[in-house]
XYZ file of N, CA and C in Angstrom:
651
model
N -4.964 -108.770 -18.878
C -4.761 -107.710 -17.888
C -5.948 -106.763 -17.924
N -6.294 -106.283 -16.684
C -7.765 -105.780 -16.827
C -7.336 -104.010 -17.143
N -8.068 -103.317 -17.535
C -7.682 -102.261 -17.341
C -8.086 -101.379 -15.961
N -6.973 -100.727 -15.643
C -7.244 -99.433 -14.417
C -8.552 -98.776 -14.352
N -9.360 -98.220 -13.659
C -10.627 -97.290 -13.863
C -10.052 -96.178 -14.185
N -9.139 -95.568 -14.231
C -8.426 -94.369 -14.729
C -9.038 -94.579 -16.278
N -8.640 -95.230 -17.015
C -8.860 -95.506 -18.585
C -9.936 -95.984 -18.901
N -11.184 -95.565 -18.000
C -12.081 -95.674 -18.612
C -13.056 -94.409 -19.525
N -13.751 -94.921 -20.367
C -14.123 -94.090 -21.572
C -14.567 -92.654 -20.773
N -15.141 -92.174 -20.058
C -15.709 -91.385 -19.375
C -14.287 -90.145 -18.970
N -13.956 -90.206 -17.957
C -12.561 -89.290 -17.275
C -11.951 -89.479 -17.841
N -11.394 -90.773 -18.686
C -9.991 -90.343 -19.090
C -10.088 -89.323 -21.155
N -11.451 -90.161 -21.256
C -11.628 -89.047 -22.326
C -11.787 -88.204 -22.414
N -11.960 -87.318 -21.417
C -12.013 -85.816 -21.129
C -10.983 -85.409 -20.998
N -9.519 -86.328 -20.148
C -8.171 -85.823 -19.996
C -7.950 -85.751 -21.196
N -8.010 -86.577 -22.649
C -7.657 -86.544 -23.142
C -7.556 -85.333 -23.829
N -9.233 -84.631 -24.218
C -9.800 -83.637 -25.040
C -8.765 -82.341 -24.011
N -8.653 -82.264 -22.822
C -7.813 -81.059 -22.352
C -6.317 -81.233 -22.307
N -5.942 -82.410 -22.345
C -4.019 -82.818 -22.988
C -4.047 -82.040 -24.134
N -4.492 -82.643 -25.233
C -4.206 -82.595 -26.959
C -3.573 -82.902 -26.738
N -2.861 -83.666 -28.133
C -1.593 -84.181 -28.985
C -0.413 -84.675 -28.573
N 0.140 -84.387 -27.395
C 1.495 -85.112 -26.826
C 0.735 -85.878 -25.861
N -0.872 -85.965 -25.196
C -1.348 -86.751 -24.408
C -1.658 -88.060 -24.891
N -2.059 -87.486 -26.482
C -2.860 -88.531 -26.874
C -1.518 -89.501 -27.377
N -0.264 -89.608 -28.040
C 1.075 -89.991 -27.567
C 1.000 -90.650 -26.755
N 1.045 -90.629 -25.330
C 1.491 -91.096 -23.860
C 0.000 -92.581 -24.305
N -1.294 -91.875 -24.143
C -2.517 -92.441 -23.949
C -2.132 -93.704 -25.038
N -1.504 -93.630 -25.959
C -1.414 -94.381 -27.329
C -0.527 -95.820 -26.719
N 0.580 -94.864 -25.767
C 1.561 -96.543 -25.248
C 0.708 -96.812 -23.781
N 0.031 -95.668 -23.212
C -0.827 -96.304 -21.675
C -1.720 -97.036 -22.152
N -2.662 -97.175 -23.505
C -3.393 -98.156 -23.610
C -3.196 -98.936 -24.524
N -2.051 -99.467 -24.533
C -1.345 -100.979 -25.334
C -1.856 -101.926 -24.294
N -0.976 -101.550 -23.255
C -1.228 -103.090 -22.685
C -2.789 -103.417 -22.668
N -3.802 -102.549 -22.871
C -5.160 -102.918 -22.933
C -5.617 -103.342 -24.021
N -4.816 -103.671 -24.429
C -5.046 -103.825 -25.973
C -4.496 -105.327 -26.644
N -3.980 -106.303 -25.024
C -2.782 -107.046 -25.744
C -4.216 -108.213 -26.153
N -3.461 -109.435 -26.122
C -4.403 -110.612 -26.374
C -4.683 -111.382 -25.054
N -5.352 -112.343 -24.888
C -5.688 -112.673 -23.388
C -4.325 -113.656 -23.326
N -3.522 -113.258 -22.523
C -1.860 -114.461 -21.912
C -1.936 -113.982 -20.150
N -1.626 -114.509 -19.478
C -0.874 -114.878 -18.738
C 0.031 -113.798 -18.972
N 0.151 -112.647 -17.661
C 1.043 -111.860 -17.623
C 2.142 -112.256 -16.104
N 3.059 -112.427 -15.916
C 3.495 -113.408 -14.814
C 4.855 -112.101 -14.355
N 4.734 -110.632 -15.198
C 5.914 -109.512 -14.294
C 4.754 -108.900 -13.396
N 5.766 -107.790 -13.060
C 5.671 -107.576 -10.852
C 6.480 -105.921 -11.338
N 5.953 -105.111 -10.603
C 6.779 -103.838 -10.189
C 6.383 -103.182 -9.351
N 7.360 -103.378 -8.018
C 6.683 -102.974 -6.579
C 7.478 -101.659 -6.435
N 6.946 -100.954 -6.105
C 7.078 -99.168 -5.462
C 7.341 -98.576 -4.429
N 7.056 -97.230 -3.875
C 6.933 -96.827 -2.455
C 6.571 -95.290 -3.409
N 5.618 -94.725 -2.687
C 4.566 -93.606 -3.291
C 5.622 -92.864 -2.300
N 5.643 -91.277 -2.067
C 6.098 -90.760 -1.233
C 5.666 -89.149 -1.194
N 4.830 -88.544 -0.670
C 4.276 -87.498 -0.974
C 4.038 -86.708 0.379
N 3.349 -85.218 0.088
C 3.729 -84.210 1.518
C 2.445 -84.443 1.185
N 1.883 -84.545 3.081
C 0.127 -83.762 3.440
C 0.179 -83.229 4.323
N -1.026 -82.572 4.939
C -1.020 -82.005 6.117
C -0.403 -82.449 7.793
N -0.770 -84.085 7.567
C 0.394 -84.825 8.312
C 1.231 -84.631 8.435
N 2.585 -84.816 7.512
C 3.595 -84.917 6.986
C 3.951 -85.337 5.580
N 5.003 -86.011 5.651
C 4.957 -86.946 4.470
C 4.145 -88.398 4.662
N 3.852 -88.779 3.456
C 3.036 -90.016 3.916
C 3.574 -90.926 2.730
N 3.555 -91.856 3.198
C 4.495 -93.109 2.220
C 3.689 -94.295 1.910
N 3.055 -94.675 1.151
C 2.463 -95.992 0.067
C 2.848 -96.677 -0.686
N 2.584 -98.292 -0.853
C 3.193 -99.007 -1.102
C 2.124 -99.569 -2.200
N 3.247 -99.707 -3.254
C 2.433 -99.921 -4.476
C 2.804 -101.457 -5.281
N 2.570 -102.053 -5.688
C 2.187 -103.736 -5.813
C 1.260 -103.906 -7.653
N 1.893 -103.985 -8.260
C 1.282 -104.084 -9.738
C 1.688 -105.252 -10.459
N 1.234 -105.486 -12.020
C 2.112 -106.076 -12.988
C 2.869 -105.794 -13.602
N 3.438 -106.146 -14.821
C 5.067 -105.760 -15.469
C 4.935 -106.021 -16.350
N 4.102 -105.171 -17.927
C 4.744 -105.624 -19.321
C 4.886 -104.580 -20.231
N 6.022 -105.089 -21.158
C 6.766 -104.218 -21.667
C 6.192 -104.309 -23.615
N 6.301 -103.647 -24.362
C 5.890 -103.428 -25.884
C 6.798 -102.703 -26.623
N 7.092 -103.191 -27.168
C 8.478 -102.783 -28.399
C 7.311 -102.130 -30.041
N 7.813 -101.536 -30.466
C 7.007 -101.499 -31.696
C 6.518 -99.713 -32.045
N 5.575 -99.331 -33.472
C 5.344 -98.306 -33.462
C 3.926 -98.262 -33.381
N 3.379 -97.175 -33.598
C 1.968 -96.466 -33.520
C 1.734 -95.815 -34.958
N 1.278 -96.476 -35.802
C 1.492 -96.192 -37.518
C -0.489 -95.043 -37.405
N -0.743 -95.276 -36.792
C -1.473 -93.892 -36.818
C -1.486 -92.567 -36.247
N -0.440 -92.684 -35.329
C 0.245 -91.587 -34.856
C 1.056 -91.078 -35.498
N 1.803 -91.550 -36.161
C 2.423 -90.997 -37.570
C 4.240 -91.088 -37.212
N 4.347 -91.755 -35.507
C 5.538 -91.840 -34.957
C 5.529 -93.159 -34.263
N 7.264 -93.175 -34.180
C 7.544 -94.331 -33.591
C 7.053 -94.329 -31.908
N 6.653 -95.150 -31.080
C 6.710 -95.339 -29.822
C 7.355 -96.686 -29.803
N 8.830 -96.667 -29.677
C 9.659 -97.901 -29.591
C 9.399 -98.877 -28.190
N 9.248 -98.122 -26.772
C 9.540 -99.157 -25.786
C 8.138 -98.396 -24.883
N 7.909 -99.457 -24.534
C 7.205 -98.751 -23.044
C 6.423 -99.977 -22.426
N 7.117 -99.613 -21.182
C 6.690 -100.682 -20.029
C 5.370 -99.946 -18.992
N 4.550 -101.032 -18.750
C 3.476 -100.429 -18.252
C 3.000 -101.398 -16.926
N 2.245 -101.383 -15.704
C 2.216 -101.773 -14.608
C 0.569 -101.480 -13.939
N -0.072 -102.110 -14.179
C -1.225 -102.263 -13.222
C -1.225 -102.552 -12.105
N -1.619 -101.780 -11.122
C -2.028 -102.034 -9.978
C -2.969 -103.029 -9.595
N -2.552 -103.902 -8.603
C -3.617 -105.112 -7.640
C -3.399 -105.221 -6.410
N -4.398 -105.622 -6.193
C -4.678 -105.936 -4.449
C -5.133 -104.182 -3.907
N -4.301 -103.590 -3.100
C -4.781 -102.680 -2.514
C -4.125 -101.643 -3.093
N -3.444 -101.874 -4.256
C -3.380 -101.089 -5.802
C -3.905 -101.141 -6.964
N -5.275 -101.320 -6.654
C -5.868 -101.484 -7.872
C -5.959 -100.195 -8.223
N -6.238 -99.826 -9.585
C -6.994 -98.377 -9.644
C -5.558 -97.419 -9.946
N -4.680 -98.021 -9.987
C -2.914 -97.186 -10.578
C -2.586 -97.889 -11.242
N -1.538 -97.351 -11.820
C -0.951 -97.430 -12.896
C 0.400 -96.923 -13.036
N 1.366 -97.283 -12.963
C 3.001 -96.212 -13.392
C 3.448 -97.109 -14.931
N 4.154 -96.334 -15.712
C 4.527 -97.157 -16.728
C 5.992 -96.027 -17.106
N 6.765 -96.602 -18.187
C 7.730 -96.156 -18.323
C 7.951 -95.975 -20.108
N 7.889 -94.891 -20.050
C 8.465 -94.565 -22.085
C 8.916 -93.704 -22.918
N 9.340 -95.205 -24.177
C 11.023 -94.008 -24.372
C 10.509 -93.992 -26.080
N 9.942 -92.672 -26.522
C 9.656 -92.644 -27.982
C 10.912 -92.788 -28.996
N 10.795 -93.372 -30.053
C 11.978 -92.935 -31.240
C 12.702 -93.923 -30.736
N 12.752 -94.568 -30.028
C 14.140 -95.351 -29.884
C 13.667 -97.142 -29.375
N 14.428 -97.843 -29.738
C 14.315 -99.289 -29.027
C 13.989 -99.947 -27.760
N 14.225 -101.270 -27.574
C 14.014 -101.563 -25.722
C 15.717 -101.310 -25.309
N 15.312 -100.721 -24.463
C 17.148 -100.114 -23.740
C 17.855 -100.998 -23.315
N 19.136 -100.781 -23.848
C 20.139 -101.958 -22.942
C 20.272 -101.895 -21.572
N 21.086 -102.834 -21.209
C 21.389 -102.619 -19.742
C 22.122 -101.206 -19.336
N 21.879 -100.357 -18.282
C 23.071 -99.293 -18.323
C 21.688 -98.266 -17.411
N 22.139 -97.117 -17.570
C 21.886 -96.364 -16.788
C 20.904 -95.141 -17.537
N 19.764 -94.736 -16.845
C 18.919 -93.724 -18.150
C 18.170 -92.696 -17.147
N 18.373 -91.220 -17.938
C 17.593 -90.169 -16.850
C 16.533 -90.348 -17.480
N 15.197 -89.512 -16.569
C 13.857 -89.856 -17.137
C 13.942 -88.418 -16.384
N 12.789 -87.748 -17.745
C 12.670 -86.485 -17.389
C 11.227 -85.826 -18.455
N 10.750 -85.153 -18.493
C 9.543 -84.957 -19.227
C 10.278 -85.225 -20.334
N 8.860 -85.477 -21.203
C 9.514 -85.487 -22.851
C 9.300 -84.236 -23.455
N 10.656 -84.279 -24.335
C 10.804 -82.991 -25.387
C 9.587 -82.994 -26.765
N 8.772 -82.361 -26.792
C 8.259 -81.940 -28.413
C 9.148 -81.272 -28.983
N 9.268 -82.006 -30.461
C 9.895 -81.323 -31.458
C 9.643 -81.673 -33.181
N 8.883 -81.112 -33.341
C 8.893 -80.801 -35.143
C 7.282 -81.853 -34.914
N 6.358 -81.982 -34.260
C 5.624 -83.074 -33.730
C 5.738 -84.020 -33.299
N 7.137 -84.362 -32.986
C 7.555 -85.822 -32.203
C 8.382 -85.789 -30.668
N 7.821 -86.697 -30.187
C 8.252 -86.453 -28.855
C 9.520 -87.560 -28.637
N 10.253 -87.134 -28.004
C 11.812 -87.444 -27.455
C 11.582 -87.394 -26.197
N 12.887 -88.842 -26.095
C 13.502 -88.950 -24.629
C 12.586 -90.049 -23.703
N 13.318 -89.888 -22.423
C 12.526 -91.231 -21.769
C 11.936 -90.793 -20.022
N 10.363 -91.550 -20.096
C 9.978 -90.351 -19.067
C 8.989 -91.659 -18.569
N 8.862 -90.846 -17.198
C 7.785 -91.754 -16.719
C 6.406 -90.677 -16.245
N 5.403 -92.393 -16.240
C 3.769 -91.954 -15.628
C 3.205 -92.478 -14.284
N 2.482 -91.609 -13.421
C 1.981 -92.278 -12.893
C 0.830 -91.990 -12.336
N -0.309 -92.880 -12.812
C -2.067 -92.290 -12.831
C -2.674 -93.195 -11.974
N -3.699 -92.292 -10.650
C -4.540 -93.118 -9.489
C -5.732 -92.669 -10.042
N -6.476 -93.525 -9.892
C -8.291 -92.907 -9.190
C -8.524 -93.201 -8.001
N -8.659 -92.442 -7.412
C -9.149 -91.990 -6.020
C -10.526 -91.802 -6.488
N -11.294 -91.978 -4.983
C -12.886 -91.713 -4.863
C -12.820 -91.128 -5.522
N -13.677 -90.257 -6.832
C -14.232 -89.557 -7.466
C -13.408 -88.926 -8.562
N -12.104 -88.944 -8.643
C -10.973 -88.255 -9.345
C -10.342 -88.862 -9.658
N -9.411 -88.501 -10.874
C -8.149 -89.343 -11.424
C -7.477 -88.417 -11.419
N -6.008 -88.499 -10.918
C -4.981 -88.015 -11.436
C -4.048 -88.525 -12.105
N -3.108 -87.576 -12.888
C -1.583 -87.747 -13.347
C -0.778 -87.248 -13.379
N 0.705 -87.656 -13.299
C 2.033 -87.009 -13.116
C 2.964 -87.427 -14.031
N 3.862 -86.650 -14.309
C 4.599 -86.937 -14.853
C 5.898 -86.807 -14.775
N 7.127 -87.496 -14.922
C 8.474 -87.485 -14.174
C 9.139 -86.036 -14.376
N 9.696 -85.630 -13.343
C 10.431 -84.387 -13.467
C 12.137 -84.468 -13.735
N 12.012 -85.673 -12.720
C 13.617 -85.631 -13.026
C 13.999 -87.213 -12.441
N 14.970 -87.703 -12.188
C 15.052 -89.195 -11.973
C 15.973 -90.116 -12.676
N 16.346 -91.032 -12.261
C 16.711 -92.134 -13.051
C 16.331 -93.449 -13.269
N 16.846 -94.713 -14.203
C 16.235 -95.886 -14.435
C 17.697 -96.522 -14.538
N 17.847 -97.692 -13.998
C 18.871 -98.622 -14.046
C 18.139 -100.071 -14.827
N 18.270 -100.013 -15.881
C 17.912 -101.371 -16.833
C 19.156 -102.831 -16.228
N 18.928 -103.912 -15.233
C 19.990 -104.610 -15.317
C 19.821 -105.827 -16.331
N 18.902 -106.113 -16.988
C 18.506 -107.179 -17.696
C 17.678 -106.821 -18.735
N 17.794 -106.860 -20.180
C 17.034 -106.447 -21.302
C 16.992 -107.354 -22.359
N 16.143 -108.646 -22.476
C 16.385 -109.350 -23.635
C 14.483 -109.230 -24.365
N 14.189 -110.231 -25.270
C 13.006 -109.879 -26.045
C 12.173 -110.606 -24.982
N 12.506 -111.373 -24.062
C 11.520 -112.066 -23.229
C 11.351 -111.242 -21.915
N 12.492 -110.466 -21.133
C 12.544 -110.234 -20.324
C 13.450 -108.640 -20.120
N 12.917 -107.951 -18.868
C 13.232 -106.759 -19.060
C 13.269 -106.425 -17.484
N 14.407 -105.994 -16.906
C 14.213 -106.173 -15.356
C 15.331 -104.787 -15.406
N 15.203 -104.191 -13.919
C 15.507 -102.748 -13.203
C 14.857 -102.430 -12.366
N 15.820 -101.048 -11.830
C 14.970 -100.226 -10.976
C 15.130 -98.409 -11.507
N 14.651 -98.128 -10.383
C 13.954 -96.398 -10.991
C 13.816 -95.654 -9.507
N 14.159 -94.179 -9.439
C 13.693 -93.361 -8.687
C 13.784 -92.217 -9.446
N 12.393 -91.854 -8.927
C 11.697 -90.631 -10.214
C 11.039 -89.844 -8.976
N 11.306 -88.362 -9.149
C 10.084 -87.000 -8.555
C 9.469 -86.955 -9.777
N 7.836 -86.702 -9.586
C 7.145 -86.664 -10.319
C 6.396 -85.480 -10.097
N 5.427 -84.879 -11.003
C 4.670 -83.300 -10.731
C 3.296 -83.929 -11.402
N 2.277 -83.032 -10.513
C 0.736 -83.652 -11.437
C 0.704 -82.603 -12.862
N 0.068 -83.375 -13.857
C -0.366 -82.486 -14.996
C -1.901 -82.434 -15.230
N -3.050 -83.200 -14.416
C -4.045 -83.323 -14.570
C -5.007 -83.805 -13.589
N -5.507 -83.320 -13.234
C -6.666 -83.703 -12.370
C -8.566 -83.943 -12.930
N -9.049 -84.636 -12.735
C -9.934 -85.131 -13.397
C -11.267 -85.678 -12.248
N -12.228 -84.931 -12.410
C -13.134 -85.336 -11.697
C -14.063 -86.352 -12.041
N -14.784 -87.324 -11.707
C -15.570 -87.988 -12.367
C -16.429 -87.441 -12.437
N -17.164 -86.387 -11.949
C -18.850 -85.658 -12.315
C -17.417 -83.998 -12.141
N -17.838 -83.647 -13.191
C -17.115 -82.494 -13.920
C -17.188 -80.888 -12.797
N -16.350 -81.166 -12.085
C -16.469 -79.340 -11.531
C -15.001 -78.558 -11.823
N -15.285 -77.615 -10.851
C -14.236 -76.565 -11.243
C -13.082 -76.423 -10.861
N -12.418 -77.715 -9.953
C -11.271 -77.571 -10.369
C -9.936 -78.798 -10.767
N -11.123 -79.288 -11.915
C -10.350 -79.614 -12.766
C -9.568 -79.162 -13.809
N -8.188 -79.890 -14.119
C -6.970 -78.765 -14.712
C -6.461 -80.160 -15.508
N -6.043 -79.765 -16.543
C -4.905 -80.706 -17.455
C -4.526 -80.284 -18.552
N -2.685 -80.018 -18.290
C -2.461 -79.699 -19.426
C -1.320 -81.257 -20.256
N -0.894 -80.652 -21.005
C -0.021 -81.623 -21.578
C 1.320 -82.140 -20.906
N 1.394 -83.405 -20.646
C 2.326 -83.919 -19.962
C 3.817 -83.085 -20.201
N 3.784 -82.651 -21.161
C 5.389 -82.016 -21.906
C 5.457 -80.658 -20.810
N 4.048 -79.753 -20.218
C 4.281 -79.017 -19.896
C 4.150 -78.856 -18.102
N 5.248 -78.437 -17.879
C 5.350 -78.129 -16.048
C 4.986 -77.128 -15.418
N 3.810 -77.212 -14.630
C 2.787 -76.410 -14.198
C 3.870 -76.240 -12.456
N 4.140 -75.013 -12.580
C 4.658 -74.306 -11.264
C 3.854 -74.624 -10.187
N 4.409 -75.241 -8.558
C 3.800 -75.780 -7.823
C 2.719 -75.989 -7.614
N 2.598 -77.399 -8.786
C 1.917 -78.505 -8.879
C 2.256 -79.783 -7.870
N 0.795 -80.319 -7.202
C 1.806 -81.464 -6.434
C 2.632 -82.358 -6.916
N 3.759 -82.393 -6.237
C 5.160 -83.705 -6.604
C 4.503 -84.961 -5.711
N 5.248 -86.114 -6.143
C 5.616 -87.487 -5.565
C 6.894 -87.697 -5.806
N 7.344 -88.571 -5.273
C 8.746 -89.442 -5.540
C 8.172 -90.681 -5.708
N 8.749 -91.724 -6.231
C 8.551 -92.791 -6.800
C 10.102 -93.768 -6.857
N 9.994 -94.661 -6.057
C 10.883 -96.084 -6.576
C 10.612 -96.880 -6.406
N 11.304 -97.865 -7.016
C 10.806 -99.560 -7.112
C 11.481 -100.049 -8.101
N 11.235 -101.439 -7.987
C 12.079 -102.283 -9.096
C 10.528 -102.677 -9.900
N 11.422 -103.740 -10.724
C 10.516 -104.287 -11.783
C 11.012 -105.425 -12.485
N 9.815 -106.531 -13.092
C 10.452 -107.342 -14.221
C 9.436 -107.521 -15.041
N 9.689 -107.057 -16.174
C 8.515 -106.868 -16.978
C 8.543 -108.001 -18.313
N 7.407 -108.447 -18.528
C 7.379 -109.980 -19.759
C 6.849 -108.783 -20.874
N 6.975 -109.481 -21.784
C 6.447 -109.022 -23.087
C 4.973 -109.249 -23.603
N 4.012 -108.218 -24.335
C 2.953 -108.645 -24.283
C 2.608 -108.488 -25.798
N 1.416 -109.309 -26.385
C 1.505 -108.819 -27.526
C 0.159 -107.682 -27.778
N 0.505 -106.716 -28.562
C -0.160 -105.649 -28.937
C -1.649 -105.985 -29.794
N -2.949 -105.651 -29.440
C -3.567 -105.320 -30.445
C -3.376 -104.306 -31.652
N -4.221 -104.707 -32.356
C -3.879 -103.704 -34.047
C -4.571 -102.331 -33.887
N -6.049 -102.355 -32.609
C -6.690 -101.233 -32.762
C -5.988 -100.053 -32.001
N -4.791 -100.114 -32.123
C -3.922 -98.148 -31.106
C -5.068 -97.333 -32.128
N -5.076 -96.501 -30.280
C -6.067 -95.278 -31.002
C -4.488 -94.156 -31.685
N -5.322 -93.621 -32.046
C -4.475 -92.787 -33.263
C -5.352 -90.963 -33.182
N -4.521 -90.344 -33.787
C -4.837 -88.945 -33.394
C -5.920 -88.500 -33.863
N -6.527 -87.526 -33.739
C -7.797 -87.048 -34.187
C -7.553 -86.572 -35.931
């Protein structure tokens, strides 16, 4: 799986240096799947973007892959149990949405809110979603405000549902550095910041992890 231009060394290491510590978290399960071994990834998680412009609302259709990673982050010093992640192709290249639930396992079937994650004592809780574009010259990211996830299928091979999530930006990122770029930590909700809505289904395969997770400073 190739990686997004979002995650490349340049912009997204700068989001990183203005996140700190609950970013570098998120960044730790967003760049697993870049991390897996070369397989044949054969999941799908199709969308509908939904956002206000000067138009109106304007609605996009989003078209990615589907894989999911069970396991921890032993240099983070915490568990990151599940998180499903989704590259964009075709005329979604360049995004990314993924889904993750720290401290805890791959979820059964059943029903799950997604809502920012809680910091607490240095560990982050609960189950939340992402979702990062590059556009000409900029990257952004958001992060779920409020929403739900319907898991109907959860075994070690296979992992299938759907999701509708409002999302808020936490970061904006220029590729040649001006002034108004902003990013704070996904945990925190910046007062009218732009929203999206977000749904779609998904079926996500399992991938296997490289050993190099970056790990905290």
């Amino acid at each position: 799986m190739k990686c997004s231009p979002d995650l490349s060394e340049s912009t997204f290491g700068r989001r990183l240096e203005r996140t700190g510590k609950p970013s570098l978290l998120i960044a730790a399960l967003l760049l697993a799947a870049c991390r897996q071994t070369a397989e044949p990834v054969t999941g799908f998680l199709t969308a509908s973007v939904r956002e206000s412009a000067d138009a109106g609302v304007v609605e996009t259709a989003y078209e990615g892959s589907g894989s999911f990673a069970v396991g921890q982050d032993p240099g983070a010093g915490v568990s990151i149990a599940f998180g499903l992640r989704s590259d964009g192709t075709g005329a979604s290249a360049g995004q990314s949405f993924g889904l993750t639930r720290p401290g805890q396992g791959r979820p059964a079937p059943g029903r799950y809110d997604l809502a920012p994650l809680e910091l607490s004592n240095g560990q982050m809780n609960g189950f939340t979603a992402h979702y990062q574009r590059h556009v000409p010259g900029r990257a952004e990211d958001f992060t779920a405000v409020s929403g739900y996830l319907v898991v109907h299928e959860s075994t070690e091979d296979r992992v299938t549902g759907e999701f509708q999530v409002t999302m808020i930006q936490y970061c904006l990122a220029n590729d040649v550095p001006g002034p108004d770029d902003w990013c704070v930590a996904p945990t925190t909700i910046t007062q009218g910041a732009p929203r999206i809505a977000v749904a779609g289904s998904f079926t996500a395969v399992p991938v296997r992890v490289g050993q190099d997770s970056p790990t905290l400073p």
